[in-house]
mmCIF file of C-alpha atoms in Angstrom:
data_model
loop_
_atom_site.group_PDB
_atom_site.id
_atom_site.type_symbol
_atom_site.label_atom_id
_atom_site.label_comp_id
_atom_site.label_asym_id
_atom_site.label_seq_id
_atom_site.Cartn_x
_atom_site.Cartn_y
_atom_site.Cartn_z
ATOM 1 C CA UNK A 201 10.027 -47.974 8.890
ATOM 2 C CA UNK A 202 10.036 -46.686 12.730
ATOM 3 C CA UNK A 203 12.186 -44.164 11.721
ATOM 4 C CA UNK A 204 9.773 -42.924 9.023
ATOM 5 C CA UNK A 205 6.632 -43.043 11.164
ATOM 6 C CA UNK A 206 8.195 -41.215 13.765
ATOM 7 C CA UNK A 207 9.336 -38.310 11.290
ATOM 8 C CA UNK A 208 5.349 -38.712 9.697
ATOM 9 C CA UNK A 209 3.712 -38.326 13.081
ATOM 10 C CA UNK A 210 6.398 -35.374 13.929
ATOM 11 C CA UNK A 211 5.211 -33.499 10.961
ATOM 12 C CA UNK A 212 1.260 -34.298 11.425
ATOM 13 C CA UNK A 213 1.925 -32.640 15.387
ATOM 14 C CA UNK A 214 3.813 -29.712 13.359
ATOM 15 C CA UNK A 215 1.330 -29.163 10.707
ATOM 16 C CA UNK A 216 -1.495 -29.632 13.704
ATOM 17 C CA UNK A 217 0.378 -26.552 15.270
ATOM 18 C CA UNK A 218 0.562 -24.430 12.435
ATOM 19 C CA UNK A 219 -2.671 -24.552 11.646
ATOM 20 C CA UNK A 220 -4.172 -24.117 15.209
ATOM 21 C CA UNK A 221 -1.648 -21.091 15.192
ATOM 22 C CA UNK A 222 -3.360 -19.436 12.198
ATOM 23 C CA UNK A 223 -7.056 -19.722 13.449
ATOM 24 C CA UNK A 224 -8.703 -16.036 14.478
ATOM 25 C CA UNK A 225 -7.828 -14.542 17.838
ATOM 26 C CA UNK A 226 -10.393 -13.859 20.278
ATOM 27 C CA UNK A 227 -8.555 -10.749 21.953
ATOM 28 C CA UNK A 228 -9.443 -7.422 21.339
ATOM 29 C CA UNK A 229 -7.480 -5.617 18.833
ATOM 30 C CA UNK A 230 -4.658 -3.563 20.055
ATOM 31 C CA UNK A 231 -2.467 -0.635 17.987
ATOM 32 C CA UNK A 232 1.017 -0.501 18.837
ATOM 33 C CA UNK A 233 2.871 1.792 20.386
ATOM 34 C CA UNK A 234 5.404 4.273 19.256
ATOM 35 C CA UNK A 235 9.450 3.251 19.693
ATOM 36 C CA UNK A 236 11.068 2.321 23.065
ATOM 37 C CA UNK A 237 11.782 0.011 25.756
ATOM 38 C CA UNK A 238 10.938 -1.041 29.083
ATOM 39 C CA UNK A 239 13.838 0.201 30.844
ATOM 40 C CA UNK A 240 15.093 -1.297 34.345
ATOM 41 C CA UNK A 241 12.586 0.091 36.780
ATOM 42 C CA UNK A 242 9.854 -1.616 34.437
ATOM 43 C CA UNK A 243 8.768 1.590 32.998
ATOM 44 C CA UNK A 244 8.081 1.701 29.406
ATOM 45 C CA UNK A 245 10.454 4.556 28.099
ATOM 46 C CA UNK A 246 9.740 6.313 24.820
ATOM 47 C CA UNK A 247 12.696 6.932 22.414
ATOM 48 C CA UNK A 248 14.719 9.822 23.450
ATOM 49 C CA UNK A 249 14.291 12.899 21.161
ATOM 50 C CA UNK A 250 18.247 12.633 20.235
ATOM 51 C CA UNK A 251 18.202 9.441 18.675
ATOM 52 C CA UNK A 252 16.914 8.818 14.696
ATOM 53 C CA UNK A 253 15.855 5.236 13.378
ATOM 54 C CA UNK A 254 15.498 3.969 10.140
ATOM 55 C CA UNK A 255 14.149 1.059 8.692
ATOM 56 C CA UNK A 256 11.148 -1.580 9.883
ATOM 57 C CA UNK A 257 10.114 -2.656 6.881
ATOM 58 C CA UNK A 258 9.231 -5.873 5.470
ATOM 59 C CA UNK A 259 8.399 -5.427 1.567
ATOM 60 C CA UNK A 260 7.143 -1.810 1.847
ATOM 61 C CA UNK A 261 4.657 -1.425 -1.457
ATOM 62 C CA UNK A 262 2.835 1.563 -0.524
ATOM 63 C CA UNK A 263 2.754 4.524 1.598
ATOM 64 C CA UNK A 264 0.395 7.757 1.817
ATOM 65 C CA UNK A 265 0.730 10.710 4.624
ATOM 66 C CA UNK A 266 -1.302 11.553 7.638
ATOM 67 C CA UNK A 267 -1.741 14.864 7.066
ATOM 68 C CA UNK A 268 -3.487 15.371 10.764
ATOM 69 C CA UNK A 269 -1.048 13.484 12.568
ATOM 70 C CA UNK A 270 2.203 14.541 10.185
ATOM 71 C CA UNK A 271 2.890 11.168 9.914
ATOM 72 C CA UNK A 272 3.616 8.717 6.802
ATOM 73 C CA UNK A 273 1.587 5.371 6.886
ATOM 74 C CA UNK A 274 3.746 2.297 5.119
ATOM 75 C CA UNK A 275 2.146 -0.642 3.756
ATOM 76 C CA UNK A 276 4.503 -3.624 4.537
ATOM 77 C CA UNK A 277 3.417 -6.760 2.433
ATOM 78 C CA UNK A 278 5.253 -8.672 5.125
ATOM 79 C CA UNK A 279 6.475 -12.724 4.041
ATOM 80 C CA UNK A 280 5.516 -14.550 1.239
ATOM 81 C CA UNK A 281 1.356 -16.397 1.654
ATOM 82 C CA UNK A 282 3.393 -19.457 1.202
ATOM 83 C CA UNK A 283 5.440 -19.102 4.296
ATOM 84 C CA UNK A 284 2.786 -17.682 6.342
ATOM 85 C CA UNK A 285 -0.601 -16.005 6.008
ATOM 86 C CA UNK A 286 -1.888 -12.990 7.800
ATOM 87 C CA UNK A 287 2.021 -11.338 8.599
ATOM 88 C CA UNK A 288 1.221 -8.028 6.743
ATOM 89 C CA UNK A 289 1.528 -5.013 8.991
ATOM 90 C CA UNK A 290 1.507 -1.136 8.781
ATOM 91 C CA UNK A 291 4.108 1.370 10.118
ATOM 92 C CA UNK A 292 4.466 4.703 10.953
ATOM 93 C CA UNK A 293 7.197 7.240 9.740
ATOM 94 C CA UNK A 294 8.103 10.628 10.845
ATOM 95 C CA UNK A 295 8.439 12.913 7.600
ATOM 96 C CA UNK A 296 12.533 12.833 8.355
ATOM 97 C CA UNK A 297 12.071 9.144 7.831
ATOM 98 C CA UNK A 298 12.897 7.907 11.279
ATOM 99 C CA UNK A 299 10.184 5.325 12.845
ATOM 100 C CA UNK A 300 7.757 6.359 14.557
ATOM 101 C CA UNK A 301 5.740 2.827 15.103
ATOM 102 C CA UNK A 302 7.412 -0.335 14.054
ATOM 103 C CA UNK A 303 4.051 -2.169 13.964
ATOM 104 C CA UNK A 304 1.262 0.144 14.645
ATOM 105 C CA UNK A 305 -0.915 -1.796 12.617
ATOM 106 C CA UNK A 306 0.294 -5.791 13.443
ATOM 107 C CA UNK A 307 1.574 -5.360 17.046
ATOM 108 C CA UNK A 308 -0.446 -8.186 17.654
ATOM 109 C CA UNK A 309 -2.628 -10.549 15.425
ATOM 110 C CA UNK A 310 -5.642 -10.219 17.702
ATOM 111 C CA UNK A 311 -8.234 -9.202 15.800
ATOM 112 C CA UNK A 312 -6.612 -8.586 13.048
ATOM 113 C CA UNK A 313 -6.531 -9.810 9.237
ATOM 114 C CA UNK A 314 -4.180 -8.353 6.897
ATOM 115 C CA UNK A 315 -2.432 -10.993 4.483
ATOM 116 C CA UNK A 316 -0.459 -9.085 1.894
ATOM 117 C CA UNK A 317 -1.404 -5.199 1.974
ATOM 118 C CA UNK A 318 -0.007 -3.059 -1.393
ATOM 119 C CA UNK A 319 -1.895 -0.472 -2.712
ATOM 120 C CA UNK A 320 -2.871 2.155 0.229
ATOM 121 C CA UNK A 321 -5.367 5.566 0.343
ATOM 122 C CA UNK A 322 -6.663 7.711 2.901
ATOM 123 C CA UNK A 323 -10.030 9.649 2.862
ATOM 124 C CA UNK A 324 -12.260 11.128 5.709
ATOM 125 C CA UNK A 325 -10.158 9.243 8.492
ATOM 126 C CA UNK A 326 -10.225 6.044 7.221
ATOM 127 C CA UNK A 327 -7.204 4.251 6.022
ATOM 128 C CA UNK A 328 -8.108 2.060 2.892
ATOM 129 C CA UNK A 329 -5.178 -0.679 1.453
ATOM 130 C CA UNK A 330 -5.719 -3.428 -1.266
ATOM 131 C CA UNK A 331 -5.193 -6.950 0.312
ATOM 132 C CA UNK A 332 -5.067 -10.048 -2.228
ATOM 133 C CA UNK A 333 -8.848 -9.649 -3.027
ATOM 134 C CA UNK A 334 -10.074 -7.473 -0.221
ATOM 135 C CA UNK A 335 -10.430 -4.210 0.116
ATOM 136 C CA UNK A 336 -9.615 -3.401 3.797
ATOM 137 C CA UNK A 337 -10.489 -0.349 6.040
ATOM 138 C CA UNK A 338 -8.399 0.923 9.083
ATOM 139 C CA UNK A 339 -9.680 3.372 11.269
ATOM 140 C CA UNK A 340 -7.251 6.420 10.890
ATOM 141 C CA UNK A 341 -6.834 7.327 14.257
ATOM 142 C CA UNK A 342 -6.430 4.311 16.603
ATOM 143 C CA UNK A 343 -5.860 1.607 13.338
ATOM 144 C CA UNK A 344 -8.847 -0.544 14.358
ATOM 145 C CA UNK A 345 -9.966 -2.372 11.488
ATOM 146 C CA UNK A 346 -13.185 -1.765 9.858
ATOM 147 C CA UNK A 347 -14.811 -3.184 7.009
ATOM 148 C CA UNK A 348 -13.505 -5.808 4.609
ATOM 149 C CA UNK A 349 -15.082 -5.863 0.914
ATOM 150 C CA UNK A 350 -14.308 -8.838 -1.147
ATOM 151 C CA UNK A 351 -13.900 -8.651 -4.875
ATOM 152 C CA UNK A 352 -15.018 -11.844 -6.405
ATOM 153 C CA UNK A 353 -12.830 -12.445 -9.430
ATOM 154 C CA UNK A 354 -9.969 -10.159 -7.912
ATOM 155 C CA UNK A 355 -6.622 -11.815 -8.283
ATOM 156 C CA UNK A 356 -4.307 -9.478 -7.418
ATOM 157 C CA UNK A 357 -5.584 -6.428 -6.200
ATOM 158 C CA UNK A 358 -2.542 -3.533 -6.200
ATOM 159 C CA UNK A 359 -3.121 -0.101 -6.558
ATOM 160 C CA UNK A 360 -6.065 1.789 -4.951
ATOM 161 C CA UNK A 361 -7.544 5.264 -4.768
ATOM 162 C CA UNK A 362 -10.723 6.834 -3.079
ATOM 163 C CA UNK A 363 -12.787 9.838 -4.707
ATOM 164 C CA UNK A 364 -14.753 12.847 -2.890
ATOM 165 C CA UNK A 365 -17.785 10.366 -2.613
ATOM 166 C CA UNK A 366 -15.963 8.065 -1.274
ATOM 167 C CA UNK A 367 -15.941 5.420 -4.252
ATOM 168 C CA UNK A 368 -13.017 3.486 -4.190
ATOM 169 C CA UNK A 369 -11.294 2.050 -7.261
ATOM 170 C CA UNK A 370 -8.764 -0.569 -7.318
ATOM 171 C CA UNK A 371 -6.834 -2.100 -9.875
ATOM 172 C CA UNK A 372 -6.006 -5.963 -10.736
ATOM 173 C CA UNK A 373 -2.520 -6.436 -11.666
ATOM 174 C CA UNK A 374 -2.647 -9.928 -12.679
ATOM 175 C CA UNK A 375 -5.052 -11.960 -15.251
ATOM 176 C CA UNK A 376 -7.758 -10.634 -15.571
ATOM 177 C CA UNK A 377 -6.387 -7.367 -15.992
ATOM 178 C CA UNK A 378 -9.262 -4.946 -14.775
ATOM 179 C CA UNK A 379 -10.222 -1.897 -12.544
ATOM 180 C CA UNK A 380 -12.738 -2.397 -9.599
ATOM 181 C CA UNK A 381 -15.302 0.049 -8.432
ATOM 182 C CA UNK A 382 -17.005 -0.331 -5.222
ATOM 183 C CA UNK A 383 -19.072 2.162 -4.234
ATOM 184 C CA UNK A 384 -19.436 4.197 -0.465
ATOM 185 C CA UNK A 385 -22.161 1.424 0.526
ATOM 186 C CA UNK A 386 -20.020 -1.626 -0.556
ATOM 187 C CA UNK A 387 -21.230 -2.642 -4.357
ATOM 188 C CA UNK A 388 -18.757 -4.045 -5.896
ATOM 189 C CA UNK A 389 -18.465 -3.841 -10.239
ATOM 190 C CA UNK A 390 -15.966 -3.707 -12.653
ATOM 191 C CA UNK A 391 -14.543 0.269 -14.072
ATOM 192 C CA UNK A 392 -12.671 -0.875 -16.830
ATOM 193 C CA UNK A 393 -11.561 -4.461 -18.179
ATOM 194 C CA UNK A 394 -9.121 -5.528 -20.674
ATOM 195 C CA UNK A 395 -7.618 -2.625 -22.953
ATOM 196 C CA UNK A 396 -5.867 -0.284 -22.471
ATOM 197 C CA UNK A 397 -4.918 -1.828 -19.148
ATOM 198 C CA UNK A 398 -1.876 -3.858 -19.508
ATOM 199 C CA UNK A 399 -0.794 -4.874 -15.873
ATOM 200 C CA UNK A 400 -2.756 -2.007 -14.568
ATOM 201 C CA UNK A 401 -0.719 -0.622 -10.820
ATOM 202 C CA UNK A 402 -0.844 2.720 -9.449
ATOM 203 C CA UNK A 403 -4.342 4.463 -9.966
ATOM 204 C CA UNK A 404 -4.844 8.382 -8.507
ATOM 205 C CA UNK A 405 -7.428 10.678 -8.498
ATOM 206 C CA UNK A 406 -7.058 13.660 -10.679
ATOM 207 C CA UNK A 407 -7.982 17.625 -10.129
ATOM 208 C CA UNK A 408 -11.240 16.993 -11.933
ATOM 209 C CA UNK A 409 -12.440 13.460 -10.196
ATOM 210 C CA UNK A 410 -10.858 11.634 -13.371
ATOM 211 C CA UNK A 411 -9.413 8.086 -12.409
ATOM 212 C CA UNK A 412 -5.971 7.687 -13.807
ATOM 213 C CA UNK A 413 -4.194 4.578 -13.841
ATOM 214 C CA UNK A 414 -0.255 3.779 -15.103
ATOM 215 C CA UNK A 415 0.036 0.193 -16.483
ATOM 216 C CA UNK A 416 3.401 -1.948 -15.613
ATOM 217 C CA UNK A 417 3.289 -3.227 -19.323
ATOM 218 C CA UNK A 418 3.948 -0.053 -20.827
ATOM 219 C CA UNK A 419 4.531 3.568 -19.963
ATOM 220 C CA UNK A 420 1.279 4.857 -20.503
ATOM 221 C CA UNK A 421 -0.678 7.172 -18.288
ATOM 222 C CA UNK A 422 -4.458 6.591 -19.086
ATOM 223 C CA UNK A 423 -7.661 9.458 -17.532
ATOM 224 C CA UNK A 424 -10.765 7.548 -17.901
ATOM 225 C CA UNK A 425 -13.996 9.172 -16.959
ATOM 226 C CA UNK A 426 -15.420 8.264 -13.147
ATOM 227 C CA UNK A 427 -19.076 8.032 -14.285
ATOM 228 C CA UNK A 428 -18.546 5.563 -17.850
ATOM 229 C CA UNK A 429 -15.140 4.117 -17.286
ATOM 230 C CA UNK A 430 -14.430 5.384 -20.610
ATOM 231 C CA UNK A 431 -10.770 6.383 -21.764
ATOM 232 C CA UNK A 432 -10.784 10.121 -22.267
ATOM 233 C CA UNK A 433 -6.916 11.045 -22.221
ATOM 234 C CA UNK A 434 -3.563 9.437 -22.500
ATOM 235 C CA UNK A 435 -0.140 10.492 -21.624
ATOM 236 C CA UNK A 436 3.109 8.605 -21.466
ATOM 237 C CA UNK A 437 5.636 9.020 -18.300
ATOM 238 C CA UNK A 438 9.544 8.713 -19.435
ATOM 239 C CA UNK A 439 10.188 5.166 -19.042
ATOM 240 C CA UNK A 440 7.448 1.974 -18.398
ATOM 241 C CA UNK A 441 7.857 -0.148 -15.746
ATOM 242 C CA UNK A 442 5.147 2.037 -14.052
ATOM 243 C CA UNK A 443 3.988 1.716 -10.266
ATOM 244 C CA UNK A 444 3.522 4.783 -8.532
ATOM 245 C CA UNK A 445 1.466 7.736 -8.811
ATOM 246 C CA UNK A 446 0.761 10.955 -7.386
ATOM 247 C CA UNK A 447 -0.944 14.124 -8.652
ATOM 248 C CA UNK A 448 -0.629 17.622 -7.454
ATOM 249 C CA UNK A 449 -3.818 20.033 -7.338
ATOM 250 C CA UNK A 450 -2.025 21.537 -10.311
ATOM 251 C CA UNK A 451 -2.026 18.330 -12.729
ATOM 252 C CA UNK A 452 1.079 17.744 -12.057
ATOM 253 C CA UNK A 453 2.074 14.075 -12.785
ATOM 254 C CA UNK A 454 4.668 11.931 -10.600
ATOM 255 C CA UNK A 455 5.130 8.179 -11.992
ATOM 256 C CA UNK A 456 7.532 5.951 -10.506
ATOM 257 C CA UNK A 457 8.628 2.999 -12.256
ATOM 258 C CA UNK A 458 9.228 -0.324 -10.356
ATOM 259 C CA UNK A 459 11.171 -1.797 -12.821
ATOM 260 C CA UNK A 460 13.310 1.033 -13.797
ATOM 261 C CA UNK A 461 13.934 2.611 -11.080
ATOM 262 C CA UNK A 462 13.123 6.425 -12.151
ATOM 263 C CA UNK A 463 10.388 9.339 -11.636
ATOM 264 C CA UNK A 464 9.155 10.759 -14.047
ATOM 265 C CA UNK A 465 7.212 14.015 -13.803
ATOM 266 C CA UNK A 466 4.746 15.376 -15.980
ATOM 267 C CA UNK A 467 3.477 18.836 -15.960
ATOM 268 C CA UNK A 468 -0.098 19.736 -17.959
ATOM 269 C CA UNK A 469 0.908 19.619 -21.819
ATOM 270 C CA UNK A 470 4.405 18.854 -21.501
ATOM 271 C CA UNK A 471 6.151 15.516 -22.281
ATOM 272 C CA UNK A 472 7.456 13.497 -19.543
ATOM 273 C CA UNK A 473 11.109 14.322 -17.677
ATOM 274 C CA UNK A 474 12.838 12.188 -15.119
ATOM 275 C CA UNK A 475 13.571 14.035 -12.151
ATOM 276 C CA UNK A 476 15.102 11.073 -10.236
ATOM 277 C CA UNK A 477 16.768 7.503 -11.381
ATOM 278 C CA UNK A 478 18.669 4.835 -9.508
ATOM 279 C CA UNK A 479 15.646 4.002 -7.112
ATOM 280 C CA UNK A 480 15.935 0.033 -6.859
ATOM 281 C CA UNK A 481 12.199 -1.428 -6.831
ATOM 282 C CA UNK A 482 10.534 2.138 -6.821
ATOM 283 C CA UNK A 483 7.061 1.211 -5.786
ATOM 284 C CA UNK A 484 3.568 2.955 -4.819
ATOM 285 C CA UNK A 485 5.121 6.464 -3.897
ATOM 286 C CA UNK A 486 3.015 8.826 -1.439
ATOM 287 C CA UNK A 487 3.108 12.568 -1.120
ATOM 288 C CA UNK A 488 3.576 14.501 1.717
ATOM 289 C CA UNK A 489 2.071 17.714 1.034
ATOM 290 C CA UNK A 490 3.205 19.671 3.977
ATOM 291 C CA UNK A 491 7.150 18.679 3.502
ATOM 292 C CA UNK A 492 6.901 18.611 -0.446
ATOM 293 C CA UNK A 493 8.399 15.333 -0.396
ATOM 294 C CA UNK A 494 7.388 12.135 -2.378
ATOM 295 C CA UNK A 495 8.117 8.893 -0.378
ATOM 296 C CA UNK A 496 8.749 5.770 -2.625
ATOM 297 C CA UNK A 497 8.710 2.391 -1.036
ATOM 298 C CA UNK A 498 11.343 -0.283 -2.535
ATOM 299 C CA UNK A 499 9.563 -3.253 -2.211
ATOM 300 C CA UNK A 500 12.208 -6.670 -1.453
ATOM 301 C CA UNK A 501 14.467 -3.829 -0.649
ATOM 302 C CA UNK A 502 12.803 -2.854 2.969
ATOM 303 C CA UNK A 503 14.061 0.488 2.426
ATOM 304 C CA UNK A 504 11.734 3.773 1.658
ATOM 305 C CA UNK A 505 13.336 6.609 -0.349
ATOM 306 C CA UNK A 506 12.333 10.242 -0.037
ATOM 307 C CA UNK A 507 12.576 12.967 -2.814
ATOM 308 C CA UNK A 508 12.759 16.424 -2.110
ATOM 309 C CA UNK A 509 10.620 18.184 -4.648
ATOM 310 C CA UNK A 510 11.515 21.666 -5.849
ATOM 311 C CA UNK A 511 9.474 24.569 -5.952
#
């Protein structure tokens, strides 16, 4: 019985710990910095140009490129809610791949929420990811956050894209199956619910301001109008499965499928083709328009592939 009181008042002290641990910081919020170490003088050193690294990633879902900065900005989802809250983080890649910031985003927990980041967008220098059932804003430049907008009813938010007006619109990926609106000022309402969504994931904004959506459950690739929510257009991408989508000023169409592993691309009012295959876990891809590259996260894999595109 001493034994056992011991071991209860051992894990009361531990569970005391963890949960003084998780309460908010009072520091100021601080970015980190880019790769390197603090050599023997004391001096921080940065990484020397000759050296390349890969990797940093802790369930990458999402990524989208910094045009201004050249950079590509990775979502990491970090551990599992049930091992510990608040460990998602954000890092930065150089377009060859090799890190840039481990944790420029999640250096430090001080003033910082960020549970389980997927979905990610960027418009007028602010940084926008999905987060459980928040919306979350990052300051482009120096990552501070910004504002938080919950979505009662949200479950699982996922994929996420921002219009010219800045209207975001976010999809639900489990029960209820929906997509969220929430408008420049911060109203929140639903886009679409129920059909055709069937484990809605990836949504894009197309050429014409047209939200587009792929579903996990199937392989379709549904347009619905910005202003009624209503479905005006359906195409299908090669295989289902889907997570990932881009779209080119063109109309181009590039859907990657997390369960399948391929991309498919679809050009204006031609069926679907995969252009790429084999890509374990091929998540919430992002394009980067100045190296005509698409960059797929791989989820449990903590890799990121890249795919040249042709011309």
């Amino acid at each position: 019985m001493k034994a056992f009181f011991v071991l209860t008042l051992a894990a009361m002290a531990l569970m005391s710990n963890i949960a003084l641990a998780q309460k908010p910081s009072t520091k100021a919020f601080q970015a980190g910095q880019p790769l390197g170490a603090v050599n023997e003088a004391g001096k921080f050193v940065p990484l020397s140009d000759n050296v390349k690294v890969y990797g940093s990633f802790r369930f990458a879902e999402s990524c989208v490129y910094d045009a201004t900065r050249d950079l590509i900005v990775v979502m990491n989802a970090g551990v599992p809610q049930t091992q510990e809250e608040n460990d998602g983080y954000v890092s930065l890649l150089n377009p060859d791949g090799s890190v840039h910031t481990t944790k420029w985003i999640g250096a430090t927990r001080d003033g910082l929420t960020l549970n389980h980041p997927l979905g990610s967008a960027i418009h007028n220098g602010t940084l926008y990811t999905a987060d459980i059932d928040v919306v979350r804003t990052f300051d482009l430049a120096t990552g501070k956050p910004g504002k938080a907008y919950p979505v009662e009813g949200a479950t699982f938010l996922n994929g996420i894209a921002v219009n010219r007006e800045g209207t975001i619109f976010v999809s639900n990926s489990r029960p209820e199956f929906r997509v969220y609106q929430i408008t420049a000022d911060g109203k929140v309402s639903l886009f679409v619910d129920g059909d055709p969504l069937n484990i809605p994931n990836g949504v894009a904004i197309d050429q014409d301001g047209n939200v587009v959506v792929v579903n996990v459950g199937n392989n379709d690739v549904m347009t619905f109008d910005p202003a009624s929510g209503k479905l005006i257009g359906t195409e299908h991408a090669a295989e289902g499965g889907n997570d990932g989508l881009v779209i080119l000023p063109d109309g181009t169409k590039y859907v990657s499928s997390v369960r399948f592993g391929s991309v498919s691309k679809i050009s204006p009012g031609k069926p679907a083709q995969v252009i790429a295959s084999g890509i374990p876990s091929a998540a919430s891809m992002g394009y980067d328009s100045k190296q005509k590259q698409l960059i797929i996260p791989m989820n449990n894999n903590n890799a990121v592939a890249f795919l040249k595109l042709e011309d």
